[in-house]
Coordinates of C-alpha atoms in Angstrom, one line a residue:
Chain A
M1 CA -0.2 0.0 -0.2
I2 CA 0.9 3.8 -0.7
E3 CA 0.5 5.8 1.1
A4 CA 0.5 9.8 0.7
V5 CA 0.0 12.5 3.5
G6 CA 0.4 16.4 2.8
L7 CA 3.0 15.6 -0.1
T8 CA 4.2 18.8 -1.2
K9 CA 6.3 19.9 -4.1
R10 CA 7.8 23.2 -4.5
Y11 CA 9.7 24.7 -7.3
G12 CA 10.5 28.3 -6.3
K13 CA 7.2 29.8 -6.5
T14 CA 5.7 27.5 -8.6
V15 CA 3.8 24.7 -6.6
A16 CA 3.8 21.5 -8.2
V17 CA 1.9 19.5 -5.8
D18 CA -0.1 20.5 -3.3
N19 CA -0.6 19.2 0.2
L20 CA -1.7 15.5 -1.9
S21 CA -2.8 13.0 0.2
F22 CA -4.3 9.9 -0.9
T23 CA -3.6 5.8 -0.7
V24 CA -3.1 3.5 -2.9
P25 CA -4.7 0.0 -2.1
T26 CA -2.9 -3.5 -2.4
G27 CA -3.8 -5.9 -5.0
R28 CA -6.3 -3.3 -7.5
V29 CA -5.0 -1.3 -10.2
T30 CA -5.3 2.1 -9.5
G31 CA -5.3 5.1 -11.9
F32 CA -3.6 8.7 -10.9
L33 CA -5.4 10.9 -13.4
G34 CA -4.6 14.2 -14.1
P35 CA -4.3 16.9 -17.0
N36 CA -0.9 17.2 -18.2
G37 CA 1.3 19.5 -15.8
A38 CA -1.0 18.2 -13.2
G39 CA 1.8 16.8 -10.9
K40 CA 1.7 13.2 -11.4
S41 CA 5.3 12.4 -12.2
T42 CA 6.6 14.7 -9.6
T43 CA 4.3 12.8 -7.6
M44 CA 5.4 9.8 -8.5
R45 CA 9.5 10.7 -8.2
M46 CA 8.7 11.6 -4.8
I47 CA 6.9 8.3 -4.3
L48 CA 10.3 6.9 -5.3
G49 CA 12.6 9.0 -3.2
L50 CA 14.2 10.8 -5.9
D51 CA 12.7 14.0 -5.4
T52 CA 12.7 15.7 -2.4
P53 CA 9.1 16.7 -1.2
T54 CA 9.1 20.5 0.2
G55 CA 6.2 19.2 2.7
G56 CA 4.7 15.8 4.1
S57 CA 5.7 12.2 3.4
V58 CA 4.6 9.0 1.3
H59 CA 5.6 5.6 2.8
I60 CA 5.0 2.6 0.8
G61 CA 4.2 -0.6 2.9
G62 CA 4.7 1.9 6.3
K63 CA 8.1 2.7 4.7
S64 CA 10.2 5.8 2.9
Y65 CA 11.6 4.5 -0.1
R66 CA 15.1 5.6 1.0
D67 CA 14.5 3.2 3.9
L68 CA 13.6 0.1 1.4
K69 CA 17.0 -2.8 1.5
N70 CA 17.5 -3.9 -2.0
P71 CA 14.4 -2.1 -2.9
L72 CA 13.7 -2.8 -6.6
R73 CA 12.4 -5.8 -4.7
T74 CA 9.4 -4.0 -3.0
V75 CA 9.1 -1.0 -5.6
G76 CA 8.8 -1.8 -9.6
A77 CA 9.0 1.6 -11.4
L78 CA 8.7 2.3 -14.7
L79 CA 8.6 6.5 -15.3
D80 CA 10.3 7.0 -18.3
A81 CA 11.0 4.5 -21.3
K82 CA 13.9 6.3 -22.8
W83 CA 15.7 5.8 -19.3
V84 CA 18.5 3.6 -20.7
H85 CA 22.1 4.0 -22.2
P86 CA 22.0 3.8 -25.9
N87 CA 24.9 1.8 -26.6
R88 CA 24.3 -0.4 -24.0
S89 CA 22.3 -3.7 -24.8
A90 CA 19.1 -4.6 -23.3
R91 CA 20.5 -7.5 -21.1
A92 CA 23.2 -5.6 -20.0
H93 CA 21.0 -3.0 -18.5
L94 CA 18.9 -5.3 -16.7
A95 CA 22.0 -7.2 -15.6
W96 CA 23.4 -4.0 -13.5
M97 CA 20.3 -3.2 -12.3
A98 CA 20.0 -7.1 -10.8
K99 CA 23.4 -7.2 -9.3
S100 CA 22.6 -4.4 -7.4
N101 CA 19.6 -5.4 -5.5
R102 CA 21.4 -9.1 -5.4
I103 CA 18.8 -10.2 -7.7
A104 CA 19.7 -13.6 -10.1
A105 CA 21.3 -13.4 -13.0
K106 CA 19.3 -15.6 -14.6
R107 CA 15.9 -13.3 -13.5
V108 CA 17.4 -11.1 -16.3
D109 CA 16.1 -13.5 -18.8
E110 CA 13.0 -14.2 -17.4
V111 CA 11.7 -11.2 -17.7
L112 CA 13.2 -10.3 -20.8
D113 CA 11.1 -13.7 -21.7
I114 CA 7.7 -11.7 -20.0
V115 CA 7.8 -9.3 -21.9
G116 CA 8.7 -10.9 -25.1
L117 CA 12.5 -8.9 -25.5
T118 CA 14.4 -12.4 -25.6
A119 CA 15.0 -12.2 -29.6
V120 CA 16.8 -8.5 -29.1
A121 CA 18.2 -8.9 -26.0
G122 CA 21.7 -8.3 -27.2
K123 CA 20.9 -5.3 -29.5
N124 CA 22.0 -1.7 -27.9
A125 CA 18.9 -0.1 -26.1
G126 CA 19.5 3.0 -28.3
G127 CA 18.1 1.4 -31.4
F128 CA 14.7 0.3 -29.8
S129 CA 11.2 1.4 -31.0
L130 CA 8.8 3.5 -28.2
G131 CA 7.1 0.1 -27.8
M132 CA 10.3 -1.7 -27.3
S133 CA 11.6 0.5 -25.0
Q134 CA 8.2 0.8 -23.1
R135 CA 9.0 -3.4 -22.3
L136 CA 12.0 -2.9 -21.6
G137 CA 11.2 -0.3 -19.1
I138 CA 8.5 -2.9 -18.1
A139 CA 11.1 -5.3 -18.1
G140 CA 13.2 -3.4 -15.9
A141 CA 10.0 -3.0 -13.2
L142 CA 9.7 -6.1 -12.8
L143 CA 12.8 -7.7 -12.2
G144 CA 13.1 -7.7 -8.6
D145 CA 9.6 -9.6 -8.6
P146 CA 7.9 -6.8 -6.6
Q147 CA 4.8 -6.4 -5.1
V148 CA 4.4 -2.2 -5.7
L149 CA 4.5 -1.3 -9.5
L150 CA 4.1 1.6 -10.4
F151 CA 3.8 3.3 -14.2
D152 CA 4.4 6.9 -15.1
E153 CA 2.2 7.3 -18.8
P154 CA 3.1 3.3 -20.0
V155 CA 0.8 4.2 -23.3
N156 CA 1.8 7.6 -24.7
G157 CA 2.5 7.6 -27.9
L158 CA 1.9 3.2 -28.1
D159 CA 0.6 2.2 -30.9
P160 CA -3.0 0.3 -30.4
E161 CA -1.6 -3.6 -30.7
G162 CA 1.2 -1.7 -27.6
I163 CA -1.7 -0.2 -25.4
L164 CA -3.2 -3.6 -26.0
W165 CA -0.4 -5.5 -24.5
I166 CA -0.2 -3.2 -21.6
R167 CA -3.7 -2.8 -20.8
K168 CA -3.6 -6.9 -20.5
F169 CA -0.5 -6.7 -18.7
M170 CA -1.6 -4.1 -15.7
H171 CA -4.3 -6.7 -15.6
R172 CA -2.3 -9.9 -15.2
L173 CA -0.4 -8.2 -12.3
A174 CA -3.7 -6.8 -10.7
D175 CA -5.1 -10.6 -11.0
E176 CA -1.2 -11.9 -10.0
G177 CA -2.6 -9.6 -5.8
R178 CA 0.2 -6.9 -7.1
T179 CA -0.6 -3.1 -6.1
V180 CA -0.6 -1.5 -9.4
F181 CA -0.8 2.3 -9.3
V182 CA -0.7 3.7 -13.2
S183 CA -0.7 7.5 -14.1
S184 CA -2.3 8.3 -17.0
H185 CA -3.8 11.3 -18.9
L186 CA -6.7 9.7 -20.8
L187 CA -9.3 9.0 -19.6
S188 CA -10.8 6.2 -22.0
E189 CA -7.5 4.4 -20.9
M190 CA -7.9 4.4 -17.7
A191 CA -11.8 3.9 -17.5
L192 CA -10.0 0.7 -19.0
T193 CA -7.4 -0.1 -17.1
A194 CA -8.2 0.8 -13.4
Q195 CA -10.1 0.0 -10.9
E196 CA -9.6 2.9 -8.7
L197 CA -9.2 6.3 -9.7
V198 CA -6.9 9.0 -7.2
V199 CA -7.4 12.5 -9.7
I200 CA -5.3 15.6 -9.6
G201 CA -5.5 19.0 -11.3
R202 CA -2.5 21.5 -10.3
G203 CA -1.4 19.8 -7.7
K204 CA -3.9 19.2 -5.7
L205 CA -6.2 16.3 -5.2
I206 CA -10.3 16.0 -6.8
S207 CA -11.0 13.3 -6.1
Q208 CA -10.4 9.4 -4.3
S209 CA -12.9 6.9 -5.3
S210 CA -13.6 3.5 -7.4
T211 CA -13.8 4.2 -10.7
E212 CA -17.8 3.9 -11.4
D213 CA -18.1 6.1 -8.3
F214 CA -16.0 8.4 -10.1
V215 CA -18.6 8.8 -13.1
A216 CA -21.3 8.2 -11.2
Q217 CA -20.7 11.0 -9.2
A218 CA -19.2 13.1 -11.1
T219 CA -21.4 12.6 -14.5
E220 CA -24.6 14.4 -14.2
N221 CA -26.9 11.2 -15.1
T222 CA -30.3 12.4 -17.8
V223 CA -33.2 10.9 -19.0
L224 CA -33.9 11.2 -22.4
V225 CA -37.7 11.4 -22.9
R226 CA -39.5 11.1 -26.6
S227 CA -42.8 11.6 -27.1
P228 CA -45.7 12.7 -29.6
Q229 CA -47.3 14.7 -27.0
L230 CA -44.0 16.4 -26.1
A231 CA -45.7 19.9 -25.3
D232 CA -47.7 18.6 -22.6
L233 CA -45.2 16.5 -21.1
R234 CA -42.5 19.4 -21.2
A235 CA -45.2 21.5 -19.0
A236 CA -45.9 18.3 -16.5
L237 CA -42.3 18.1 -16.0
G238 CA -40.9 21.7 -15.2
R239 CA -44.5 22.0 -12.9
A240 CA -42.7 19.0 -11.0
G241 CA -39.5 21.6 -10.9
V242 CA -37.1 19.5 -12.7
S243 CA -34.5 20.8 -15.6
I244 CA -35.4 19.8 -18.7
R245 CA -33.3 20.6 -22.0
D246 CA -34.8 20.1 -25.6
E247 CA -33.0 17.9 -28.1
G248 CA -34.4 17.5 -31.3
D249 CA -37.4 16.4 -30.9
S250 CA -36.6 14.9 -27.6
L251 CA -36.4 16.2 -24.0
V252 CA -33.4 15.5 -21.8
V253 CA -34.3 15.5 -18.0
S254 CA -31.9 15.8 -15.4
G255 CA -32.6 15.7 -11.5
M256 CA -36.0 12.9 -12.0
D257 CA -35.0 8.9 -12.1
I258 CA -37.0 6.6 -15.3
A259 CA -39.7 5.4 -12.8
E260 CA -40.7 8.9 -11.9
I261 CA -40.5 10.1 -15.3
G262 CA -43.1 7.1 -16.3
E263 CA -45.4 7.5 -13.8
L264 CA -45.7 11.5 -14.3
A265 CA -46.5 10.9 -18.1
A266 CA -48.7 8.1 -17.5
R267 CA -50.5 10.8 -15.0
S268 CA -50.3 13.7 -17.5
G269 CA -51.9 11.3 -20.7
A270 CA -48.7 11.6 -23.1
V271 CA -47.6 8.3 -25.1
L272 CA -43.6 7.5 -25.0
H273 CA -41.9 6.9 -28.0
E274 CA -38.4 6.7 -25.4
L275 CA -37.6 6.8 -22.4
S276 CA -33.7 5.7 -22.1
P277 CA -30.8 6.5 -19.7
Q278 CA -28.3 8.9 -20.7
R279 CA -24.4 7.3 -18.4
G280 CA -22.2 10.4 -18.6
S281 CA -18.8 9.3 -19.8
L282 CA -15.0 9.1 -18.0
E283 CA -14.1 12.3 -19.9
E284 CA -17.3 14.3 -18.8
A285 CA -16.8 13.6 -15.3
F286 CA -12.9 13.9 -15.8
M287 CA -13.4 17.6 -17.5
R288 CA -15.9 18.5 -15.4
L289 CA -13.7 17.8 -12.4
T290 CA -10.7 19.3 -13.8
G291 CA -11.7 22.3 -16.0
D292 CA -10.9 24.9 -13.9
S293 CA -7.2 23.4 -12.8
V294 CA -6.1 22.6 -15.5
E295 CA -2.4 24.4 -15.9
Y296 CA -2.9 25.6 -19.5
H297 CA -5.6 26.3 -20.2
T298 CA -6.8 27.4 -23.3
D299 CA -9.9 27.7 -25.4
I300 CA -10.2 24.7 -27.2
A301 CA -10.0 22.7 -23.6
D302 CA -13.6 24.6 -23.1
E303 CA -14.9 24.1 -26.9
A304 CA -13.4 20.4 -25.8
A305 CA -15.2 20.3 -22.8
A306 CA -19.1 21.6 -25.0
L307 CA -18.4 19.2 -27.9
L308 CA -18.0 16.0 -25.6
S309 CA -21.0 16.8 -23.1
T310 CA -23.3 17.2 -26.6
E311 CA -21.9 14.0 -27.5
G312 CA -22.2 12.4 -24.5
V313 CA -26.3 13.1 -24.8
K314 CA -26.5 11.5 -28.5
R315 CA -25.3 8.8 -27.0
Chain B
M1 CA 30.8 -4.9 -2.7
T2 CA 28.0 -5.6 -4.3
L3 CA 28.0 -1.5 -6.1
L4 CA 31.5 -2.0 -7.0
A5 CA 30.3 -5.0 -8.9
T6 CA 27.2 -2.8 -10.1
E7 CA 29.4 0.1 -11.6
R8 CA 32.6 -2.5 -12.9
M9 CA 29.5 -3.9 -15.2
K10 CA 27.8 -0.3 -16.3
L11 CA 31.2 0.7 -17.1
F12 CA 32.2 -1.9 -19.2
S13 CA 29.1 -2.1 -21.0
T14 CA 29.3 0.5 -22.9
R15 CA 32.0 1.2 -25.2
S16 CA 33.2 4.4 -24.2
P17 CA 36.0 3.0 -21.3
W18 CA 37.3 1.0 -23.9
F19 CA 37.6 3.1 -26.2
C20 CA 38.9 5.7 -23.3
G21 CA 41.4 3.3 -22.3
V22 CA 42.9 2.2 -26.0
L23 CA 43.4 5.9 -26.8
A24 CA 44.9 7.0 -23.3
L25 CA 47.7 3.6 -23.9
G26 CA 47.9 4.9 -27.7
M27 CA 48.5 9.1 -26.7
V28 CA 51.3 7.9 -24.3
I29 CA 53.1 5.2 -25.5
G30 CA 53.1 6.6 -29.3
F31 CA 54.5 9.3 -28.2
A32 CA 57.2 7.2 -26.1
G33 CA 58.0 5.6 -29.6
L34 CA 57.9 9.1 -31.5
V35 CA 60.5 10.3 -29.1
A36 CA 62.3 7.4 -29.1
L37 CA 62.5 7.5 -32.9
A38 CA 62.8 10.8 -33.3
E39 CA 66.4 11.7 -31.6
D40 CA 69.8 10.8 -33.2
D41 CA 71.6 11.2 -30.5
P42 CA 70.4 7.8 -28.1
T43 CA 72.2 9.3 -25.1
T44 CA 70.1 12.4 -24.8
L45 CA 67.1 11.0 -24.1
G46 CA 66.1 10.4 -20.5
L47 CA 63.1 8.6 -18.8
R48 CA 61.1 11.8 -18.1
S49 CA 61.1 12.6 -21.9
T50 CA 60.3 8.7 -23.2
L51 CA 57.1 9.4 -20.8
F52 CA 55.9 12.7 -21.6
G53 CA 53.1 12.0 -23.3
W54 CA 51.5 11.5 -19.7
Q55 CA 49.0 14.4 -20.3
F56 CA 48.2 13.4 -22.6
G57 CA 46.6 10.4 -21.3
L58 CA 45.7 12.1 -18.7
M59 CA 43.5 14.5 -21.1
V60 CA 41.8 11.3 -21.9
V61 CA 41.3 9.9 -18.3
L62 CA 39.6 12.8 -17.4
V63 CA 37.5 12.9 -20.0
M64 CA 36.7 9.1 -19.3
G65 CA 35.7 10.3 -15.7
A66 CA 33.6 13.1 -16.7
L67 CA 31.5 11.1 -18.8
A68 CA 31.0 7.8 -16.8
I69 CA 28.6 10.1 -14.7
T70 CA 27.3 12.4 -17.4
T71 CA 26.5 10.2 -19.5
E72 CA 24.2 8.9 -16.4
Y73 CA 22.3 12.1 -16.2
R74 CA 22.2 12.8 -19.7
F75 CA 20.6 9.5 -20.5
G76 CA 18.5 9.6 -17.5
T77 CA 20.1 6.2 -15.9
I78 CA 21.6 8.2 -12.6
R79 CA 17.2 8.1 -11.8
T80 CA 17.2 4.2 -12.1
A81 CA 20.8 3.9 -10.1
F82 CA 19.2 6.0 -7.5
Q83 CA 16.2 4.0 -7.4
A84 CA 17.4 0.8 -7.5
V85 CA 20.1 2.0 -4.9
P86 CA 18.6 5.2 -2.8
N87 CA 21.9 5.5 -0.7
R88 CA 23.3 8.0 -3.5
T89 CA 27.0 8.5 -1.7
A90 CA 27.3 4.6 -1.8
V91 CA 26.8 5.3 -5.9
L92 CA 28.8 7.7 -6.1
L93 CA 31.5 6.4 -3.9
A94 CA 31.3 3.0 -6.0
K95 CA 31.9 5.0 -9.4
A96 CA 34.8 6.8 -8.0
G97 CA 36.1 4.0 -7.3
V98 CA 35.8 1.8 -9.7
V99 CA 36.7 4.4 -12.7
A100 CA 39.4 5.2 -10.3
A101 CA 40.8 2.2 -10.4
L102 CA 40.7 1.7 -14.5
A103 CA 42.2 5.1 -14.6
G104 CA 44.9 4.0 -12.8
V105 CA 45.7 0.3 -14.4
I106 CA 45.1 2.7 -18.0
G107 CA 48.3 4.3 -16.1
E108 CA 50.2 1.6 -15.3
V109 CA 50.0 0.2 -18.2
A110 CA 50.8 3.2 -20.2
A111 CA 54.0 4.0 -18.4
F112 CA 55.0 0.9 -18.5
G113 CA 54.5 0.5 -21.6
A114 CA 55.7 3.7 -22.8
W115 CA 59.5 2.9 -21.1
G116 CA 59.2 -0.6 -23.0
T117 CA 58.9 0.5 -26.0
A118 CA 61.5 3.5 -25.9
K119 CA 63.6 1.0 -24.6
V120 CA 62.9 -1.4 -27.6
L121 CA 63.0 1.6 -30.1
A122 CA 66.2 3.3 -28.6
P123 CA 68.5 0.6 -27.2
G124 CA 71.6 2.7 -26.7
A125 CA 69.6 4.8 -24.6
D126 CA 70.1 5.0 -20.5
L127 CA 66.8 4.5 -19.7
A128 CA 66.8 2.5 -16.4
I129 CA 64.7 3.2 -13.5
A130 CA 66.5 4.4 -10.8
G131 CA 66.0 4.7 -7.5
E132 CA 62.8 6.1 -6.0
A133 CA 62.8 9.4 -8.6
G134 CA 62.8 6.9 -11.5
W135 CA 60.0 4.7 -10.2
R136 CA 58.4 7.2 -9.5
S137 CA 58.0 8.8 -12.7
V138 CA 57.1 5.7 -14.0
A139 CA 54.6 4.1 -11.7
G140 CA 53.5 7.7 -9.9
I141 CA 51.3 8.2 -13.5
G142 CA 49.1 5.4 -12.0
L143 CA 48.8 6.8 -9.1
V144 CA 47.8 10.3 -10.7
F145 CA 45.0 9.2 -12.7
A146 CA 43.5 7.1 -10.8
V147 CA 43.3 10.9 -8.5
A148 CA 42.7 12.5 -12.0
A149 CA 39.6 10.3 -11.9
V150 CA 38.2 11.2 -8.7
I151 CA 38.0 14.9 -9.8
A152 CA 37.1 14.3 -13.0
V153 CA 34.1 12.2 -12.1
A154 CA 32.9 14.7 -9.0
V155 CA 33.1 17.5 -11.7
G156 CA 31.0 15.5 -14.0
A157 CA 28.3 14.8 -10.8
L158 CA 28.1 18.3 -9.9
V159 CA 28.0 20.1 -13.7
R160 CA 26.0 16.9 -14.8
Q161 CA 26.6 18.1 -18.6
S162 CA 29.3 16.5 -20.7
A163 CA 30.3 19.3 -23.0
G164 CA 30.3 21.4 -19.4
A165 CA 32.3 19.4 -17.5
I166 CA 35.0 18.1 -20.0
S167 CA 35.6 21.4 -20.5
I168 CA 36.2 22.8 -17.6
L169 CA 38.7 20.0 -16.6
L170 CA 40.5 20.4 -19.9
I171 CA 40.3 24.2 -19.9
W172 CA 41.5 23.7 -16.0
T173 CA 44.4 21.7 -16.7
M174 CA 45.7 23.2 -20.2
L175 CA 44.8 26.7 -19.6
L176 CA 44.1 28.3 -16.5
E177 CA 46.8 26.2 -14.3
N178 CA 49.2 27.4 -16.9
L179 CA 47.8 31.0 -17.8
V180 CA 48.2 31.9 -13.7
G181 CA 51.7 32.4 -14.0
I182 CA 51.4 35.1 -15.9
I183 CA 49.2 37.1 -13.0
P184 CA 52.1 39.7 -11.9
R185 CA 53.6 39.2 -8.4
V186 CA 51.4 36.8 -7.3
G187 CA 51.3 34.9 -10.1
D188 CA 53.5 32.0 -9.4
D189 CA 53.4 31.4 -5.5
I190 CA 49.3 30.7 -6.6
Q191 CA 50.4 28.0 -9.0
D192 CA 53.0 26.6 -6.6
W193 CA 49.5 25.5 -4.9
L194 CA 47.3 24.7 -8.5
P195 CA 46.3 20.6 -8.0
F196 CA 48.3 20.0 -11.6
M197 CA 50.6 21.8 -10.8
A198 CA 51.7 19.2 -7.6
V199 CA 51.3 17.2 -10.1
N200 CA 54.0 18.5 -11.9
R201 CA 56.1 18.4 -9.1
F202 CA 55.1 14.3 -8.3
L203 CA 56.1 13.3 -11.0
G204 CA 58.7 15.4 -13.0
D205 CA 61.4 17.8 -11.7
P206 CA 60.5 19.2 -8.6
G207 CA 62.9 22.3 -9.3
P208 CA 65.0 24.2 -7.0
D209 CA 63.9 24.5 -4.0
P210 CA 60.0 23.7 -4.1
V211 CA 56.5 24.4 -2.3
M212 CA 56.5 20.8 -0.9
G213 CA 58.2 17.7 -2.0
P214 CA 56.7 15.3 -4.3
W215 CA 54.9 12.9 -2.3
P216 CA 53.6 15.8 -0.2
S217 CA 52.6 16.8 -3.5
L218 CA 50.5 13.9 -4.8
A219 CA 48.6 14.1 -0.9
Y220 CA 47.8 17.3 -1.7
F221 CA 46.4 16.4 -5.1
A222 CA 44.2 14.0 -3.5
A223 CA 43.1 16.0 -1.0
I224 CA 41.7 17.9 -3.7
A225 CA 40.2 15.6 -5.5
A226 CA 38.8 14.5 -2.0
A227 CA 37.4 18.0 -1.2
L228 CA 36.1 17.5 -4.4
L229 CA 34.1 14.4 -4.4
A230 CA 32.6 15.7 -0.8
A231 CA 30.9 18.5 -2.6
A232 CA 29.8 16.4 -4.8
L233 CA 28.4 13.9 -2.5
V234 CA 26.7 17.3 -1.0
V235 CA 25.0 18.3 -4.1
V236 CA 24.0 14.8 -5.4
N237 CA 22.2 14.1 -1.9
K238 CA 20.4 17.5 -1.6
R239 CA 19.4 17.6 -5.3
D240 CA 16.4 16.4 -6.8
A241 CA 17.7 14.0 -9.5

């Protein structure tokens, strides 16, 4: 379990991480979600003892990272796949890591096999494609057979095949009972990968909950109503004090559940052609929650938010 | 021990130490060969003049030492290193130790290689390694290279950039230490206390009335290396990786 308490990181006047507290539960995939520049990577570096927090602390299984003995056996991490010497072979890269934590040399070949790099193990890492580098990074994370795994934006820049591979891999790791903490700015990816979500914006915690709860809480659940007596129905709904929006030849009602709308329609004698729940998407939830906290705000973000909300209704 | 083995694996799994090693040997031994061949009158050829290529070997060793740490910063592997071993002091000491050992071996092989080459090419010359002064001039090269490598690692860790660290090291040794002598009145006195001038006193002729003897000069050189390494350790521990 990873536990951050009041974690803060300042660079001069800039506050990268602001009094952040969260827990990453054992044996699940926890997504670490936030727009670019929200402080995800800085937080991950503080978890690994690479950056010193300005305030607060973060512990892994009750211990500070710097107090772990042979830490690769407890925590495996992939922060940046390009952190390899280009003229060192994949096997040599893993070999020195293994040596430093007293991990048996044969484990190097095992992890190379797990990530499917056995054939290119002797090749210099500088010639690897991004997908191969990512696999090498994952091999390094798995080297010590750790219970806790950290991945920073693991699908960034990967092709669909690579994304699918990583997604399956995360699930496999969690199924093996490991704690997986994976950051991303891609919501759709997190919806498929993570069971829990820690959401941050501008270094501050926005929410921590299960992925389902996050979507349920953050998105407005609406009901789409189609009826030939739309005007009557609108009037009846208006009297009930719910918010109504016109959407072509139908109404979008929020603040009243399906059963109640159906009963109201029956009482007012309106025929219903459609009465369907509109589930919000993770994108909507994300935009709604982090809309105010995007570091580099542009009009594009607003346009995207507007676009997404109308699309969500059509769906 | 584990850390020394780790740093050894890291050093030898890239090309630069091999390249630098061969280059340093080639410089020192090659110059000895050239000097031996160029001299028409072998009797004027001395031990120190055949070994004069050590200065070029030293440059290569400085570059090798700086690269050993700056490439880790350049390619981000320093973060992987500190992630694997959070004790940064231990990592840096192990690296300095391994690089110094390699530099020492290069220095000894180069020195004796140069001496042997000159002896073969100029059989008439008196190249006997005589007394303490003679052995110091030859075997001392390895010691100087080892200490210089520590300085290079320390400067590399402080500066973190290959070009910057190498520029500082080479400009310091090749230009600044020599230029200081030009300063009126105090120049010569300052020069006496510069690290690579101390090396000249240790390996070569200390001259009349030196500020300190050859061995104290080496100790002084080593003390400067230790001070730089200590400064690097403080900074590396404090700085975000």
